CSV table of C-alpha atoms in Angstrom, one decimal:
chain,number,residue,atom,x,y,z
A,1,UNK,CA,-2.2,12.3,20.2
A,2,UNK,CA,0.9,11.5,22.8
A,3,UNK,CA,1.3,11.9,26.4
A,4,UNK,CA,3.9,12.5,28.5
A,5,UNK,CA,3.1,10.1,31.1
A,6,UNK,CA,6.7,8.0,30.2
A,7,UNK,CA,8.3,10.7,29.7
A,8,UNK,CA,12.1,11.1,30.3
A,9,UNK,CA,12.7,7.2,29.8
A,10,UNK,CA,14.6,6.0,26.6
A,11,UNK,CA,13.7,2.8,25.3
A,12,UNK,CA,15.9,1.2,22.7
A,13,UNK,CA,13.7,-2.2,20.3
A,14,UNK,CA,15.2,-4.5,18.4
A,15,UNK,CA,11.9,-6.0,17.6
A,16,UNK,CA,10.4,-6.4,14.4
A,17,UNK,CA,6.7,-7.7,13.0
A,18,UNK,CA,4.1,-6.9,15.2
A,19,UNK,CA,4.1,-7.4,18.8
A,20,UNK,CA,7.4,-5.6,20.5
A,21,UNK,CA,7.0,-3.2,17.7
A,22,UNK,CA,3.2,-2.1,18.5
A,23,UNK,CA,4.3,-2.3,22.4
A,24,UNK,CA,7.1,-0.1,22.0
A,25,UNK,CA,4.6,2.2,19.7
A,26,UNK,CA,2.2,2.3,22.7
A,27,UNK,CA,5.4,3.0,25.1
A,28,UNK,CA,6.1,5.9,22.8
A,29,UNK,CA,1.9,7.2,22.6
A,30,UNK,CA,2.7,7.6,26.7
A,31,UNK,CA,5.6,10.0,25.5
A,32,UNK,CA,8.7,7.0,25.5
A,33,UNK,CA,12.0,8.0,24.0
A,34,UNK,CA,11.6,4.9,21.7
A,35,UNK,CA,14.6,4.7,19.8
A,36,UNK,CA,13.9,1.7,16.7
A,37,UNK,CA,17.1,0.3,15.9
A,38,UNK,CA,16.3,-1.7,12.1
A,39,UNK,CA,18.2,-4.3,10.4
A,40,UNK,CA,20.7,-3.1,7.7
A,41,UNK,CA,21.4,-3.9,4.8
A,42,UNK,CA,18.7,-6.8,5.5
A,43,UNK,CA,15.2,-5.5,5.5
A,44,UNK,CA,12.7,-6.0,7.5
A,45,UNK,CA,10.2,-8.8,7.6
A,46,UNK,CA,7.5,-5.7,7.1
A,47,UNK,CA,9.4,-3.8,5.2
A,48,UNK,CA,8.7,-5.8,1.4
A,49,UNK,CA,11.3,-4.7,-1.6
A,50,UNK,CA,8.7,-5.2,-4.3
A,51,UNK,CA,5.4,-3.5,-4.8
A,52,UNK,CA,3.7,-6.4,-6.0
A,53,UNK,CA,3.7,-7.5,-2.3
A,54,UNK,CA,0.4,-7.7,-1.0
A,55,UNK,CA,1.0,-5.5,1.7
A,56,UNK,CA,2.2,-2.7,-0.5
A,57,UNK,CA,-0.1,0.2,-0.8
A,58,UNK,CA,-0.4,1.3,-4.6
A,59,UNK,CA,-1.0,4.9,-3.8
A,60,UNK,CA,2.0,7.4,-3.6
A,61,UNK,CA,5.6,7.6,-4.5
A,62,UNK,CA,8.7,6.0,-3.1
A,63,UNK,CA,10.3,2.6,-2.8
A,64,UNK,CA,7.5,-0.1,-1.6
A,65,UNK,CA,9.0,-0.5,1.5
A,66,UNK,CA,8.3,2.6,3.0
A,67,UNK,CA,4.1,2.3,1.8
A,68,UNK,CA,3.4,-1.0,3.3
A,69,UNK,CA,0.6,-0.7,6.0
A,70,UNK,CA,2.3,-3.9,7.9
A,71,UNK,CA,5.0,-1.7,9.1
A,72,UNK,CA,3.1,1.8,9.2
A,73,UNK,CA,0.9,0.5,11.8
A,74,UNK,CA,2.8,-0.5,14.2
A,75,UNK,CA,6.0,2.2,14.3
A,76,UNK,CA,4.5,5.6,15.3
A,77,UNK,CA,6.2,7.6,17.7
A,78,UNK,CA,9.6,6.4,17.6
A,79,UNK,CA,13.1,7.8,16.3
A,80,UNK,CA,14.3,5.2,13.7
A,81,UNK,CA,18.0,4.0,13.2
A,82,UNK,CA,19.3,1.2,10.3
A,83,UNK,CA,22.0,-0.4,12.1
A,84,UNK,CA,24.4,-3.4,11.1
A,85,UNK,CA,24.6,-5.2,14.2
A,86,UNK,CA,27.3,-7.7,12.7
A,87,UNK,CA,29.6,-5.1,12.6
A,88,UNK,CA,31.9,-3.8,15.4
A,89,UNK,CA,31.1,-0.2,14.6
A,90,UNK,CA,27.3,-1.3,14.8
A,91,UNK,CA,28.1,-3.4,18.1
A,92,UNK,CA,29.9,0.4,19.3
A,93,UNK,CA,26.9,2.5,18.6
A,94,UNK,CA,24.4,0.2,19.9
A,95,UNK,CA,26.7,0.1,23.2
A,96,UNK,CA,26.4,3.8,23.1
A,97,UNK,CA,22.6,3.5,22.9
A,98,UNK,CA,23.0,1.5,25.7
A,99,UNK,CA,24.4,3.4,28.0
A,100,UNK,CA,21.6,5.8,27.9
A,101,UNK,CA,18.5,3.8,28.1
A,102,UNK,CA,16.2,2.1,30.7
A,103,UNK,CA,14.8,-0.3,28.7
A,104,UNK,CA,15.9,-2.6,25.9
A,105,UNK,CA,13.0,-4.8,24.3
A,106,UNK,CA,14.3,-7.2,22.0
A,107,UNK,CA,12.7,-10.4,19.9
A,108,UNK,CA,15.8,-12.3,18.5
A,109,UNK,CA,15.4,-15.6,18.5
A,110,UNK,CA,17.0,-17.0,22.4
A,111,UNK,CA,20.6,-16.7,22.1
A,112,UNK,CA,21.0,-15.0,19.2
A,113,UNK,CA,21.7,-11.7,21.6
A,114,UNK,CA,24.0,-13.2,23.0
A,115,UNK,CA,25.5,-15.0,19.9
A,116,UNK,CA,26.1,-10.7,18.8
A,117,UNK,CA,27.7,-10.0,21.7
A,118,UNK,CA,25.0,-7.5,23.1
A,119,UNK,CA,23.5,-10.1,26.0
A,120,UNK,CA,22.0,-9.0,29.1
A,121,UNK,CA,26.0,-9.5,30.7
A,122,UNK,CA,27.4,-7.3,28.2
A,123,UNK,CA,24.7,-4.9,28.8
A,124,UNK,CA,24.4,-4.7,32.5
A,125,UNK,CA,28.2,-4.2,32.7
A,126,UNK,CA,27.9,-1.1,30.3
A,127,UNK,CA,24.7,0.7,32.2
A,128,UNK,CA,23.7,-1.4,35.8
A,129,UNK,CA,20.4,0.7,35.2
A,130,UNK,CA,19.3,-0.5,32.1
A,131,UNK,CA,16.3,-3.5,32.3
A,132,UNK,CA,16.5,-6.2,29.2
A,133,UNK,CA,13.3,-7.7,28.1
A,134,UNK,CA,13.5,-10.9,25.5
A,135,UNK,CA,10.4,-11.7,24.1
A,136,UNK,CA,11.1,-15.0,21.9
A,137,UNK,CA,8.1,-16.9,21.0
A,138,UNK,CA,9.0,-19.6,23.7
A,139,UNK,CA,11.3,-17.7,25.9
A,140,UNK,CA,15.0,-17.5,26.5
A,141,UNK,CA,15.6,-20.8,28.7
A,142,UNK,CA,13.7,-24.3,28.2
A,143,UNK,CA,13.9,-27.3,25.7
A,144,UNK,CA,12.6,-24.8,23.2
A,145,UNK,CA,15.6,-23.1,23.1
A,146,UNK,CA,16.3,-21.0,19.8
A,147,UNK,CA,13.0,-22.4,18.3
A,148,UNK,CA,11.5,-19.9,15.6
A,149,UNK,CA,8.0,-19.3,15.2
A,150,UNK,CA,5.2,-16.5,14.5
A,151,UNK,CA,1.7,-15.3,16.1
A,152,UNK,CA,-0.2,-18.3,14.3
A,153,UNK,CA,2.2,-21.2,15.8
A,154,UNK,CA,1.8,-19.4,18.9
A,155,UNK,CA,-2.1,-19.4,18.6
A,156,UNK,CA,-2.1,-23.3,17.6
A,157,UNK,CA,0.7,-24.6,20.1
A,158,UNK,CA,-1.4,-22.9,23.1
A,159,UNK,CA,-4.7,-23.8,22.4
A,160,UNK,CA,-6.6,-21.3,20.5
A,161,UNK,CA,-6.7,-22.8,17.1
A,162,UNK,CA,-8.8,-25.4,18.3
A,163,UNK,CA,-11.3,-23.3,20.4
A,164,UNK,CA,-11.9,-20.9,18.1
A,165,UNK,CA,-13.8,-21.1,14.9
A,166,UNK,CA,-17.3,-22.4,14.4
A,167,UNK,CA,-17.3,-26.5,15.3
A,168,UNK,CA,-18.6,-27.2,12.4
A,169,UNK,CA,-15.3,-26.7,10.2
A,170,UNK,CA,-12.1,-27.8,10.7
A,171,UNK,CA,-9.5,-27.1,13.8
A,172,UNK,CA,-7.3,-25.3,10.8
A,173,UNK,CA,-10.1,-23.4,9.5
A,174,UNK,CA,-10.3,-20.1,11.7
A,175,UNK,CA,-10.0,-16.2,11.5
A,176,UNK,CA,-7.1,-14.9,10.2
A,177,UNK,CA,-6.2,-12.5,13.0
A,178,UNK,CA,-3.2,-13.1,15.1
A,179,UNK,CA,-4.4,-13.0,18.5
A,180,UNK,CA,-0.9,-13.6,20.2
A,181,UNK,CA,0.5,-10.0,19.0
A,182,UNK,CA,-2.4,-7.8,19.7
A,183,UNK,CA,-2.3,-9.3,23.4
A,184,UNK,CA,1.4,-9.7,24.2
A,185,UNK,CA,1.8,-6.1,23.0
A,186,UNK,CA,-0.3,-5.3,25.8
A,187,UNK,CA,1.0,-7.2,28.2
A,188,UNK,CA,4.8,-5.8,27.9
A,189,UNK,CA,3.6,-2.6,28.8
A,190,UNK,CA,3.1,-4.2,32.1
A,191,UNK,CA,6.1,-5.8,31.7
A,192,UNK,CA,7.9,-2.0,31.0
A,193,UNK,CA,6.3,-0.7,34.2
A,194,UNK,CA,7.5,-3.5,36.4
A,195,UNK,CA,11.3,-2.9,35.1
A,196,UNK,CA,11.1,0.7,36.3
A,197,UNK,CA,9.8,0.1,39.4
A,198,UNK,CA,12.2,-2.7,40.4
A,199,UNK,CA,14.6,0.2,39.2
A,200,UNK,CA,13.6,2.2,41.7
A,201,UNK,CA,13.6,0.0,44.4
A,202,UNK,CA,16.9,-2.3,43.8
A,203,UNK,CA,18.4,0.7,42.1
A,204,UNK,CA,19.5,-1.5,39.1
A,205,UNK,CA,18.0,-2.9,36.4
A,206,UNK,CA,16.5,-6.3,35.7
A,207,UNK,CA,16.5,-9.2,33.0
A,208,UNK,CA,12.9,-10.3,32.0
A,209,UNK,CA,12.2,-13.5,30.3
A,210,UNK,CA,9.4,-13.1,28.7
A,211,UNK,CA,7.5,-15.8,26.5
A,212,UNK,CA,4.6,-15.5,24.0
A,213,UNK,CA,3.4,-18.3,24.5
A,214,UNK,CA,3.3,-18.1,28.0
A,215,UNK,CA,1.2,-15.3,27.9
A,216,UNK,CA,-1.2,-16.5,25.7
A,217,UNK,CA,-1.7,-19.9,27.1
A,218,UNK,CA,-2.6,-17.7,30.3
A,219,UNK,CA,-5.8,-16.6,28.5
A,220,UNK,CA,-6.9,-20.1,28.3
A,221,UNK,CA,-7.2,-21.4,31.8
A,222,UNK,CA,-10.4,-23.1,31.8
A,223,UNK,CA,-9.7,-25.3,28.4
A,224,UNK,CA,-6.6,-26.1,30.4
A,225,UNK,CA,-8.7,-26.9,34.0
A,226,UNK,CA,-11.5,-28.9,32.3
A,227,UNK,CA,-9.2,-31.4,31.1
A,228,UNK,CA,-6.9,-31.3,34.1
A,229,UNK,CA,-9.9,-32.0,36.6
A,230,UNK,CA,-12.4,-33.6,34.7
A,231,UNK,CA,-10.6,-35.1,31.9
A,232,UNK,CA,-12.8,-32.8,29.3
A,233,UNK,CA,-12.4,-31.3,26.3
A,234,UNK,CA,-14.7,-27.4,25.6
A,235,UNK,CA,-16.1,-27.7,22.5
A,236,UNK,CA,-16.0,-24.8,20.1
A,237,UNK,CA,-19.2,-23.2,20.2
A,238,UNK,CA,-18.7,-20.6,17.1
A,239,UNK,CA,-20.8,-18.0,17.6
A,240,UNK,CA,-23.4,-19.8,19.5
A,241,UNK,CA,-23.3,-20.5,23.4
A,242,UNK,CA,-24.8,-23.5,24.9
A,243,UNK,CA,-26.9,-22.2,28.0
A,244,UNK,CA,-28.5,-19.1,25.9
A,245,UNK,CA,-30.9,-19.0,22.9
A,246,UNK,CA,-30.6,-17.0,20.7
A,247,UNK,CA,-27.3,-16.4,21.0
A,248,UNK,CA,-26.0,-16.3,17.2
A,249,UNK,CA,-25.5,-13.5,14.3
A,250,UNK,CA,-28.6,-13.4,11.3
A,251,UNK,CA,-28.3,-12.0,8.0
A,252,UNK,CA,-29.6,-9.0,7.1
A,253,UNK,CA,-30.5,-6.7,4.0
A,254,UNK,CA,-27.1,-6.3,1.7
A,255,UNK,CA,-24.6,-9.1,0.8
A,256,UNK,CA,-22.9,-10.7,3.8
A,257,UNK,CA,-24.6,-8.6,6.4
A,258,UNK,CA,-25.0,-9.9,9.7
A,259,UNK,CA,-26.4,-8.9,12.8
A,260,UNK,CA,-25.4,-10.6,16.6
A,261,UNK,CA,-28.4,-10.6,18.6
A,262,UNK,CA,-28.8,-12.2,22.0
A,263,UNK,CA,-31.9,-12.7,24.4
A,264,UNK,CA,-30.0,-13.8,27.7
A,265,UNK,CA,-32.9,-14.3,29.8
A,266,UNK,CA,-37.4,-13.9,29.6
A,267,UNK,CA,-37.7,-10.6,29.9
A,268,UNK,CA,-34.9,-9.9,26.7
A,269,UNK,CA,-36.7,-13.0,24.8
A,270,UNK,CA,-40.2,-11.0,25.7
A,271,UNK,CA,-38.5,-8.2,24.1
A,272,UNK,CA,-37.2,-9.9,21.3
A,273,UNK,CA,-41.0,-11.3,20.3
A,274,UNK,CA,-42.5,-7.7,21.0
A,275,UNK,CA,-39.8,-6.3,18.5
A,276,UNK,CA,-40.9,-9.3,15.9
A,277,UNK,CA,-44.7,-8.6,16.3
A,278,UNK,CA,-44.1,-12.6,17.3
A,279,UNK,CA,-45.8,-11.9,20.9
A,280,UNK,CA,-47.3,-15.4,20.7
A,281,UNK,CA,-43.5,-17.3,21.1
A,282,UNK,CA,-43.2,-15.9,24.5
A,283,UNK,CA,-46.8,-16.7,25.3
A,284,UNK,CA,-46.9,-19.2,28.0
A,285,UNK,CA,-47.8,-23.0,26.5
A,286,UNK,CA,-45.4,-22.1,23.7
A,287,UNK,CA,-42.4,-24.2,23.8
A,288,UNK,CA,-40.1,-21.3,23.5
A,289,UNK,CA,-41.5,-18.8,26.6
A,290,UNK,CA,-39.5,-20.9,28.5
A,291,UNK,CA,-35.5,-21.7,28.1
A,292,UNK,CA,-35.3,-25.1,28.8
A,293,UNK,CA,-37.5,-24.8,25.8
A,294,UNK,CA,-35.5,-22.5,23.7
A,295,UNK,CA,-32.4,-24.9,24.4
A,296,UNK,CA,-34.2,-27.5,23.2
A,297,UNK,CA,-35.0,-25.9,19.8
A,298,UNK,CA,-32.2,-24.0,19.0
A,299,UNK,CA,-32.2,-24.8,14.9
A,300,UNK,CA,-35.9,-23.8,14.6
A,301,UNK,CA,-35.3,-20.7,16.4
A,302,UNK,CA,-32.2,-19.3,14.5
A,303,UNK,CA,-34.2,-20.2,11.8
A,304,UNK,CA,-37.5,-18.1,12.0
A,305,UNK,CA,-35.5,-15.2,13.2
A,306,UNK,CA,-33.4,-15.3,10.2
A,307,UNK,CA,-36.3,-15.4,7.9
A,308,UNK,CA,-37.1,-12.3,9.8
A,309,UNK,CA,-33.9,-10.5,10.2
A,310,UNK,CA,-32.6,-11.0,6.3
A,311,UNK,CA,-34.6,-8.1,4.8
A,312,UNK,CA,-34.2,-5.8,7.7
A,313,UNK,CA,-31.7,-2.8,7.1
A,314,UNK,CA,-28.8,-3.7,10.1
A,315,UNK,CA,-28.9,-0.2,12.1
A,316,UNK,CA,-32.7,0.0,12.3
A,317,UNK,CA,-32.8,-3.6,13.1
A,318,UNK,CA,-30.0,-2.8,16.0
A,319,UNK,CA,-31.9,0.1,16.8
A,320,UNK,CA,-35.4,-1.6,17.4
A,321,UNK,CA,-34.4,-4.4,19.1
A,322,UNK,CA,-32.2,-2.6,21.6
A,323,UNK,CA,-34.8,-0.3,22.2
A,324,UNK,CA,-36.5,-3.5,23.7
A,325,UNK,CA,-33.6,-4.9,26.1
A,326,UNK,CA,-32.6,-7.1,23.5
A,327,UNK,CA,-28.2,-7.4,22.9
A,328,UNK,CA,-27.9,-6.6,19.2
A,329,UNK,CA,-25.4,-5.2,17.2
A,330,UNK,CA,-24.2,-5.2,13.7
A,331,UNK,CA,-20.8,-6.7,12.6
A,332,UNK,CA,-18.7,-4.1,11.1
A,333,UNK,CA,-16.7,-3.6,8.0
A,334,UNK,CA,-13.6,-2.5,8.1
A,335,UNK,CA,-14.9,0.7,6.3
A,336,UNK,CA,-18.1,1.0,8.6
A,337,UNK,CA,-15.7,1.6,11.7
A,338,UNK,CA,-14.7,4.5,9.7
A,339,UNK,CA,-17.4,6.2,10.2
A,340,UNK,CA,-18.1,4.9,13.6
A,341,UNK,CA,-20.1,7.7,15.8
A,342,UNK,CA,-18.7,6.8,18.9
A,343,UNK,CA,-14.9,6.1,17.8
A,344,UNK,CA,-15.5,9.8,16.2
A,345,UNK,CA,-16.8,11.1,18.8
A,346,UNK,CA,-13.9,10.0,20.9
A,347,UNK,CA,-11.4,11.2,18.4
A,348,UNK,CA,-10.0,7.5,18.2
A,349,UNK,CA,-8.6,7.8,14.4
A,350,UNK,CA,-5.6,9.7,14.5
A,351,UNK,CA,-4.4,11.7,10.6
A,352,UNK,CA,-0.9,11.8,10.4
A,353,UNK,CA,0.9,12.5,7.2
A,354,UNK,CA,3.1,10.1,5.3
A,355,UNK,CA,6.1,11.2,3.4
A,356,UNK,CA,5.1,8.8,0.7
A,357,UNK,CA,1.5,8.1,0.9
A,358,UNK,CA,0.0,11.6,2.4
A,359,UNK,CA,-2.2,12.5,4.9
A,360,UNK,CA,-3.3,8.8,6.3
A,361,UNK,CA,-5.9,7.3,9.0
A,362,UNK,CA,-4.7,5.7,11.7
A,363,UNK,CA,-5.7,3.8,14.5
A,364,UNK,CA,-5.7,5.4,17.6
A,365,UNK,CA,-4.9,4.9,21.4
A,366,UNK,CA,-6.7,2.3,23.5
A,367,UNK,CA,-7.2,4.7,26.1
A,368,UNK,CA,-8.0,9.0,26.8
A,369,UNK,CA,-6.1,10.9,29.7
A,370,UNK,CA,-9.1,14.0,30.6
A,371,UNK,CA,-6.5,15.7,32.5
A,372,UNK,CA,-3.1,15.2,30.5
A,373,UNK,CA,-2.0,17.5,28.5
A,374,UNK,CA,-1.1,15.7,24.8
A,375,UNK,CA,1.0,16.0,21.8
A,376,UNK,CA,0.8,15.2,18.4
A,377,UNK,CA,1.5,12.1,17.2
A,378,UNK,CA,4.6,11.4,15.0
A,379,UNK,CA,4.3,9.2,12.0
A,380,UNK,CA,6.1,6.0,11.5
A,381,UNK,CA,9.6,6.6,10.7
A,382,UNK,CA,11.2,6.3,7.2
A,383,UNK,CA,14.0,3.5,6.9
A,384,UNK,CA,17.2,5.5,8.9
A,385,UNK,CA,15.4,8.4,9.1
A,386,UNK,CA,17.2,9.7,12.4
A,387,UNK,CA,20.5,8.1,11.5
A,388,UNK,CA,22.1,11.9,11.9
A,389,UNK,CA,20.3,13.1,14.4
A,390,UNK,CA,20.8,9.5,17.2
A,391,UNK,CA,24.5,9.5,16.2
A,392,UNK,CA,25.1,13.1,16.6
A,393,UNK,CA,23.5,12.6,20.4
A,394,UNK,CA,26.1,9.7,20.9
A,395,UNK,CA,28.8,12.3,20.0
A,396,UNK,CA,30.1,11.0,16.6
A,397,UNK,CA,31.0,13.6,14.0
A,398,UNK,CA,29.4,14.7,10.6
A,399,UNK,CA,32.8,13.1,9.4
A,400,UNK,CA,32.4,10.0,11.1
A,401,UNK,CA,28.9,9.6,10.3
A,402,UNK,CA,29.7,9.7,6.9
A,403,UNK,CA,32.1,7.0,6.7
A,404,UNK,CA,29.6,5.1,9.2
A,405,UNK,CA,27.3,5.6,6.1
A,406,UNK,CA,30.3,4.8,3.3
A,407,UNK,CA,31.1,1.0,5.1
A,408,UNK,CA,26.9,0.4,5.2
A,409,UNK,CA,27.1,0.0,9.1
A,410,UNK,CA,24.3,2.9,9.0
A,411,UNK,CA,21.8,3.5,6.1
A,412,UNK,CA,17.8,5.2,4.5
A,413,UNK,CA,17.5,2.6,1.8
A,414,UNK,CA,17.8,-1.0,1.1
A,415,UNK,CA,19.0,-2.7,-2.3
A,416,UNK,CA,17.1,-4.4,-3.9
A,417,UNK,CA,18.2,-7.2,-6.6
A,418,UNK,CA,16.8,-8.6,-9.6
């Protein structure tokens, strides 16, 4: 579902991967005019030519880059045009585009903008409203200028390569999620709101430098302090945590099962024992009732409660030791969030249908509006899907559209070779 919260405002992307892309997506779930304008005749980094990509669903019909989940994820709710921006009849109908929006969210490389002749001077002199935010990976300005990178340099250059992970491996060995996209996306919707509401005050629009990096390095403050005052280093504690045992996940029943359970204080570690029939470890004279004990023997206790947990089915376990105070939960598959109770209950998956793939899960919003009245969603856009419809709005003619469409300044499809 969509609300109309942001309704009324046009925002134009030139973004592509993840994180202005899924930003702009969110800007469109509040009921944003997102208009995507997408590379043409080059494809985009998410859109893959060949289905032997990895990312290629092998379901449905249709060229491979309209059924790769890499872009469908992150491109709901937007009108979609393929756009040759080294043209001067693409520089003229981005202009156009221009002239009607509030925002513009781009993620060239710095200067490259500029480089096409569609900087934050040309723009402001074509529409004083209009608000430009760049989002290169180390901002516009700085001895960084024009350097290239992706969410995983951005997680090692700030910090978060080496604190996360367990510290038993190596400072290259961690998860394969890309923090720095799932949070900047987030963080340019603030971004968004503050451009409007300058708007309103200063009555013109503003130019916002915005780095990646930056705003991940933000998350890291005290790895940055400790070293700063103290002249320390924060060791990567993995799943444990150094002031609380147990504080780690155990295998249970199945094959790579696990469960996170965590007895904070006595009265949760009393809980823990009574939910183990182990009532004797929390027993005072036992060295773990107490937690300078349980500190001191954090091996032998992650080891008996493994022995415990690794026949246990992972719900009942959950269920049982929960039921005693005790923080416990299982660690999902991808498939168990499926069927998820609570993000069912919420209605938090969202079915839209694909022109190439069907009717498809998605992921839903982070967030419900009780009193807002929604819409449905619309599904990511095929490659120049609203060529027409975007051009017609800018005032060009069926005619002109067509020879827009005969010189490959506009396009649905991208050739592939070989």
């Amino acid at each position: 579902m969509a609300y109309e919260l942001l309704k009324g405002i046009r925002i134009i992307e030139l973004a592509e991967v993840w994180a202005g892309p899924t930003a702009c997506s969110f800007m469109g779930d509040l009921g944003a005019d997102v208009i995507k304008i997408e590379s043409f005749p080059r494809n985009s980094p998410t859109r893959p030519l060949f289905a032997s990509d990895w990312r290629v669903s092998p379901a449905g019909d249709g060229p491979p880059y309209e059924r790769a989940w890499a872009h469908l994820q992150a491109n709901r709710n937007k009108r979609n045009i393929a756009l040759d921006l080294k043209t001067n009849e693409g520089i003229d109908i981005f202009n156009r585009l221009v002239k009607t929006a509030d925002i513009v969210i781009e993620s060239f490389s710095a200067g490259t903008i500029d480089r096409l002749g569609i900087g934050w001077d040309s723009m402001h002199k074509i529409n004083d409203q209009v608000s430009l935010i760049s989002i290169p990976g180390w901002g516009v300005e700085g001895i960084y200028k024009g350097y290239v990178s992706f969410g995983t340099g951005f997680d090692c250059v700030t910090g978060h390569a080496i604190m996360r992970g367990h510290p038993g491996r190596k400072e290259e060995e961690i998860l394969g999620s890309t923090h720095s996209d799932a949070t900047v996306a987030q963080a340019l919707i603030f971004a968004v709101v503050s451009a409007m509401q300058s708007r309103d005050v200063k009555n013109k629009g503003i130019y916002i430098d915005f780095s990646q990096v930056q705003q991940l390095t933000t998350q890291l403050v005290s790895l940055y302090s400790e070293w700063a005052l103290n002249k320390r280093e924060l060791n990567r504690m993995g799943n444990e945590n150094k002031f609380i045992v147990p504080h780690n996940s155990f295998p249970v029943a199945g094959e790579y099962n696990w469960v996170i359970i965590i007895a904070q204080d006595d009265n949760q570690w009393h809980g823990l024992c009574e939910a183990f029939n182990k009532e004797e470890w929390s027993k005072l004279g036992h060295k773990w009732s107490t937690i300078p004990g349980r500190l001191s023997d954090r091996d032998a206790i992650n080891e008996a409660i493994g022995n415990i947990t690794k026949t246990m089915d992972s719900n009942e376990l959950c269920v049982l030791l929960q039921s005693k105070g005790v923080i416990a939960s299982s660690v999902s598959e991808p498939a168990e969030l499926l069927a998820s109770d609570q993000l069912g209950y919420r209605e938090w998956f969202q079915s839209l249908d694909n022109k190439f793939l069907g009717t498809r899960i998605y992921p839903g919003l982070s967030w419900s509006i009780n009193n807002i009245e929604a819409s449905p969603n619309k599904p990511y856009g095929t490659l120049g899907e609203d060529n027409h419809g975007i051009l017609e709005q800018l005032g060009f003619s069926k005619e002109a559209i067509k020879t827009l469409e005969e010189k490959a300044v506009i396009g649905n499809k991208y050739e592939v070779k070989g």
